[in-house]
XYZ file of C-alpha atoms in Angstrom:
283
model
C -267.905 91.545 10.778
C -267.296 88.700 14.327
C -264.781 86.684 11.386
C -262.988 90.334 10.630
C -262.972 90.949 14.423
C -261.611 87.377 15.783
C -259.117 87.525 12.728
C -257.260 90.627 14.561
C -254.876 90.128 17.443
C -256.110 90.263 20.860
C -254.202 93.622 21.613
C -255.805 94.816 18.499
C -259.749 93.737 19.503
C -259.101 95.003 23.132
C -257.786 98.532 21.564
C -260.628 98.699 19.043
C -263.129 97.808 21.656
C -261.146 100.549 23.703
C -261.641 102.967 21.112
C -265.673 102.298 20.823
C -265.694 103.072 24.354
C -264.275 106.611 24.206
C -266.679 107.615 21.462
C -269.722 105.815 23.066
C -268.818 107.940 26.170
C -268.993 110.831 24.214
C -272.031 110.352 22.332
C -273.960 109.608 25.803
C -272.102 112.498 27.225
C -273.163 115.021 24.979
C -276.849 113.461 24.641
C -277.269 113.620 28.425
C -276.283 116.838 28.605
C -278.496 118.426 25.654
C -280.979 116.267 27.183
C -280.623 118.077 30.692
C -279.601 120.964 29.227
C -283.213 121.267 26.777
C -285.303 119.962 30.005
C -283.975 122.554 32.943
C -281.953 124.972 31.138
C -281.807 127.186 34.892
C -279.598 123.929 35.476
C -276.736 125.542 33.141
C -276.478 128.831 34.152
C -276.308 127.415 37.937
C -272.987 126.978 40.041
C -271.388 123.461 40.339
C -272.622 124.038 44.520
C -276.171 124.444 43.333
C -275.733 121.655 40.213
C -274.883 119.366 43.098
C -277.114 120.400 45.859
C -280.400 120.977 43.592
C -280.392 119.371 40.693
C -278.610 116.073 41.916
C -280.544 113.321 39.760
C -279.695 115.607 36.705
C -275.533 116.228 37.729
C -275.543 112.498 38.000
C -277.212 111.401 34.851
C -274.746 113.826 32.805
C -271.244 112.742 34.726
C -271.949 109.347 36.012
C -274.215 107.979 33.514
C -271.925 108.428 30.243
C -268.875 106.669 32.027
C -271.271 103.361 33.278
C -272.604 103.086 29.619
C -270.086 104.230 27.048
C -266.320 103.327 29.093
C -267.841 100.019 30.910
C -270.965 98.995 29.156
C -270.397 99.292 25.486
C -267.513 97.385 25.233
C -268.365 94.433 27.247
C -271.477 93.798 25.119
C -269.881 94.120 22.164
C -267.071 91.713 22.985
C -269.926 89.471 24.801
C -271.556 89.476 20.838
C -268.013 89.516 18.608
C -265.943 86.965 20.965
C -264.892 83.618 19.535
C -266.859 81.348 20.886
C -264.835 78.437 20.591
C -261.974 80.059 22.716
C -264.303 80.113 25.429
C -263.189 79.174 29.093
C -266.175 79.122 30.835
C -268.983 77.422 29.556
C -271.875 76.565 31.802
C -272.786 77.553 35.180
C -271.421 75.399 38.142
C -273.939 75.509 41.176
C -271.953 74.216 43.711
C -269.486 77.220 43.312
C -272.405 79.517 42.759
C -273.479 78.555 46.634
C -269.454 78.713 47.318
C -269.175 82.316 46.349
C -271.702 83.600 49.101
C -269.195 82.329 51.610
C -266.194 83.442 49.783
C -267.489 86.798 49.392
C -268.514 87.448 53.250
C -265.203 86.649 53.885
C -264.089 89.361 52.085
C -266.489 92.168 53.086
C -264.884 91.025 56.794
C -261.260 91.295 55.861
C -261.710 94.901 54.727
C -260.779 96.273 57.957
C -257.719 94.697 57.459
C -256.586 94.994 53.994
C -257.643 98.917 54.507
C -255.366 98.955 57.655
C -252.464 97.704 55.119
C -253.395 100.352 52.654
C -253.001 103.319 55.076
C -249.825 101.786 56.420
C -247.844 102.087 52.870
C -249.941 105.140 52.003
C -248.409 106.614 55.191
C -244.864 105.696 54.458
C -245.086 107.291 51.024
C -246.009 110.723 53.437
C -249.569 110.977 51.138
C -252.245 109.768 53.700
C -253.215 113.536 54.137
C -253.350 114.176 50.569
C -255.251 111.326 49.870
C -257.652 111.660 52.850
C -258.571 115.183 51.911
C -259.455 113.851 48.686
C -261.408 110.941 49.816
C -263.562 113.226 52.363
C -264.333 115.474 49.671
C -265.605 112.898 47.113
C -267.731 110.902 50.223
C -269.008 114.817 51.010
C -270.129 114.529 46.902
C -271.173 111.660 47.202
C -273.672 111.857 50.085
C -274.992 115.708 48.970
C -275.706 114.096 45.478
C -277.816 111.413 47.397
C -279.327 112.623 49.860
C -281.673 111.357 52.558
C -282.670 107.737 52.417
C -286.151 107.406 50.912
C -285.330 110.988 48.385
C -285.588 110.289 44.572
C -282.278 111.316 45.002
C -281.152 108.043 47.235
C -283.129 106.250 44.809
C -281.793 107.042 41.588
C -278.417 107.122 43.208
C -279.212 103.165 44.278
C -279.830 102.834 41.151
C -276.409 104.400 38.899
C -273.835 103.927 41.297
C -275.248 100.756 42.745
C -277.063 98.623 40.024
C -275.780 100.081 36.994
C -272.071 100.163 37.928
C -272.148 96.829 39.119
C -273.467 95.583 36.227
C -271.074 97.897 33.416
C -267.975 96.911 35.290
C -268.706 93.615 35.305
C -269.140 93.300 31.699
C -266.162 95.457 31.532
C -263.357 93.959 33.752
C -264.610 90.665 34.100
C -266.805 89.259 31.261
C -264.754 91.014 28.793
C -261.180 92.529 30.141
C -260.473 89.320 32.497
C -262.420 86.984 30.025
C -260.052 88.101 26.834
C -256.794 87.771 28.573
C -257.823 83.855 30.023
C -259.312 82.916 26.148
C -256.068 84.113 24.761
C -253.160 83.389 27.244
C -254.723 80.490 29.434
C -253.215 81.604 32.052
C -255.747 82.151 35.149
C -253.739 83.739 38.056
C -251.805 86.319 35.356
C -255.558 87.176 33.891
C -256.880 87.537 37.333
C -253.998 89.808 38.619
C -253.651 91.542 35.802
C -257.701 92.391 35.051
C -257.746 93.091 38.745
C -254.614 95.677 39.046
C -256.113 97.681 35.979
C -259.356 97.583 38.083
C -257.869 99.365 40.583
C -256.140 101.557 39.159
C -259.533 103.133 37.296
C -261.268 103.726 40.511
C -258.447 106.823 41.072
C -258.711 105.598 44.837
C -255.415 104.742 45.978
C -256.375 104.735 49.853
C -258.171 102.017 48.651
C -255.931 100.512 46.067
C -255.520 97.277 47.817
C -259.014 96.076 49.160
C -260.380 97.496 45.669
C -257.756 95.317 44.098
C -258.782 92.378 46.519
C -262.080 92.705 45.329
C -261.810 92.562 41.593
C -259.447 89.255 42.228
C -262.304 87.789 44.247
C -264.715 88.921 41.548
C -262.731 87.396 38.598
C -262.598 84.290 40.983
C -266.730 84.195 41.525
C -266.878 84.327 37.980
C -264.365 81.729 36.468
C -265.603 79.326 39.163
C -269.361 79.810 39.287
C -269.553 80.048 35.279
C -271.618 82.823 36.053
C -271.299 86.778 35.242
C -274.390 86.971 36.832
C -273.088 86.186 40.397
C -270.244 88.597 39.865
C -272.552 91.332 39.018
C -275.204 90.768 42.244
C -271.966 91.034 44.244
C -270.693 93.634 42.860
C -274.309 95.826 42.583
C -274.423 94.639 46.397
C -271.093 95.922 47.608
C -272.088 99.155 45.899
C -275.279 99.665 47.575
C -274.163 98.795 50.784
C -271.731 101.059 50.961
C -273.632 104.065 49.507
C -276.192 103.533 52.212
C -273.478 103.564 54.820
C -272.138 106.160 53.791
C -275.311 108.347 53.253
C -276.637 107.088 57.075
C -273.532 107.631 58.293
C -274.169 103.866 59.789
C -270.883 101.838 59.042
C -270.634 98.366 60.912
C -268.059 98.208 63.588
C -266.431 95.539 61.769
C -265.958 97.700 59.050
C -264.459 100.507 60.813
C -261.882 99.006 62.751
C -260.026 95.135 62.835
C -261.453 92.883 65.297
C -260.239 89.949 65.905
C -263.467 87.801 66.268
C -264.079 87.978 62.509
C -260.616 88.643 61.252
C -259.257 85.215 62.141
C -262.191 83.300 61.550
C -262.675 84.991 58.374
C -259.068 84.453 57.211
C -259.330 80.632 58.354
C -262.410 79.980 56.575
C -260.838 81.824 53.506
C -258.236 79.487 53.212
C -260.283 76.537 53.459
C -262.852 77.942 50.414
C -259.612 78.767 48.002
C -258.228 74.905 49.225
C -261.545 73.808 48.121
C -261.684 76.381 45.022
C -258.248 74.640 43.959
C -258.648 70.601 44.217
C -262.099 70.751 42.554
C -260.865 73.436 39.538
């Protein structure tokens, strides 16, 4: 199977894995729906509002898990098994860059308000701000209702699904499969990072945060490439998701995340430039 798969063109390989992901999503979705309907038949007769408020864990199981397990995780795992090891461009862990990843990721987190402001300015220029803002508020309200209060069972389930599972699944899909596949076949680091990050941003369908999500994808791809370990980018991705979910539920967003502060923005830019210079010289 491995030999046959690797005899196909890179585009055909990606297309096959995408089709497998769609099929896996359908299977997981049907299995989750049947399982939940068997255990909680009263949920099917309830309104969407009731499902969200009273059956939040079940709702996340049916509507969130299949996407991550099917579309993201399955193609990533299959690629991990079938990839041509002779083309492997990332072969070992570089512990110096594992350490480098921590301040690199931290600097980007501190620059999120600056990146968000650029995104908002562009959206306002196109006249789409009000509509996208309403969409974001509805999405945030949905998440807060589903996850519930800190300490509840739905909160911990939300942390597991939206934080941990999503962090692992999306890194396998976008970095370990998509970015790695492009880099293995083109040998062009910049093109592979930008292309995979654009797809990563577009598939989040959050146009009010498109630039921050794109930059986040670039950062995760660089962390994976520099450190040599997809686990490091998984940890960073999951940590970001968990922190943002916690801040959303509690409403305690840090001040540096809600507005641009020069005392964090300027030092972050300077440190980030130094880290990128170090990366360029060592890699």
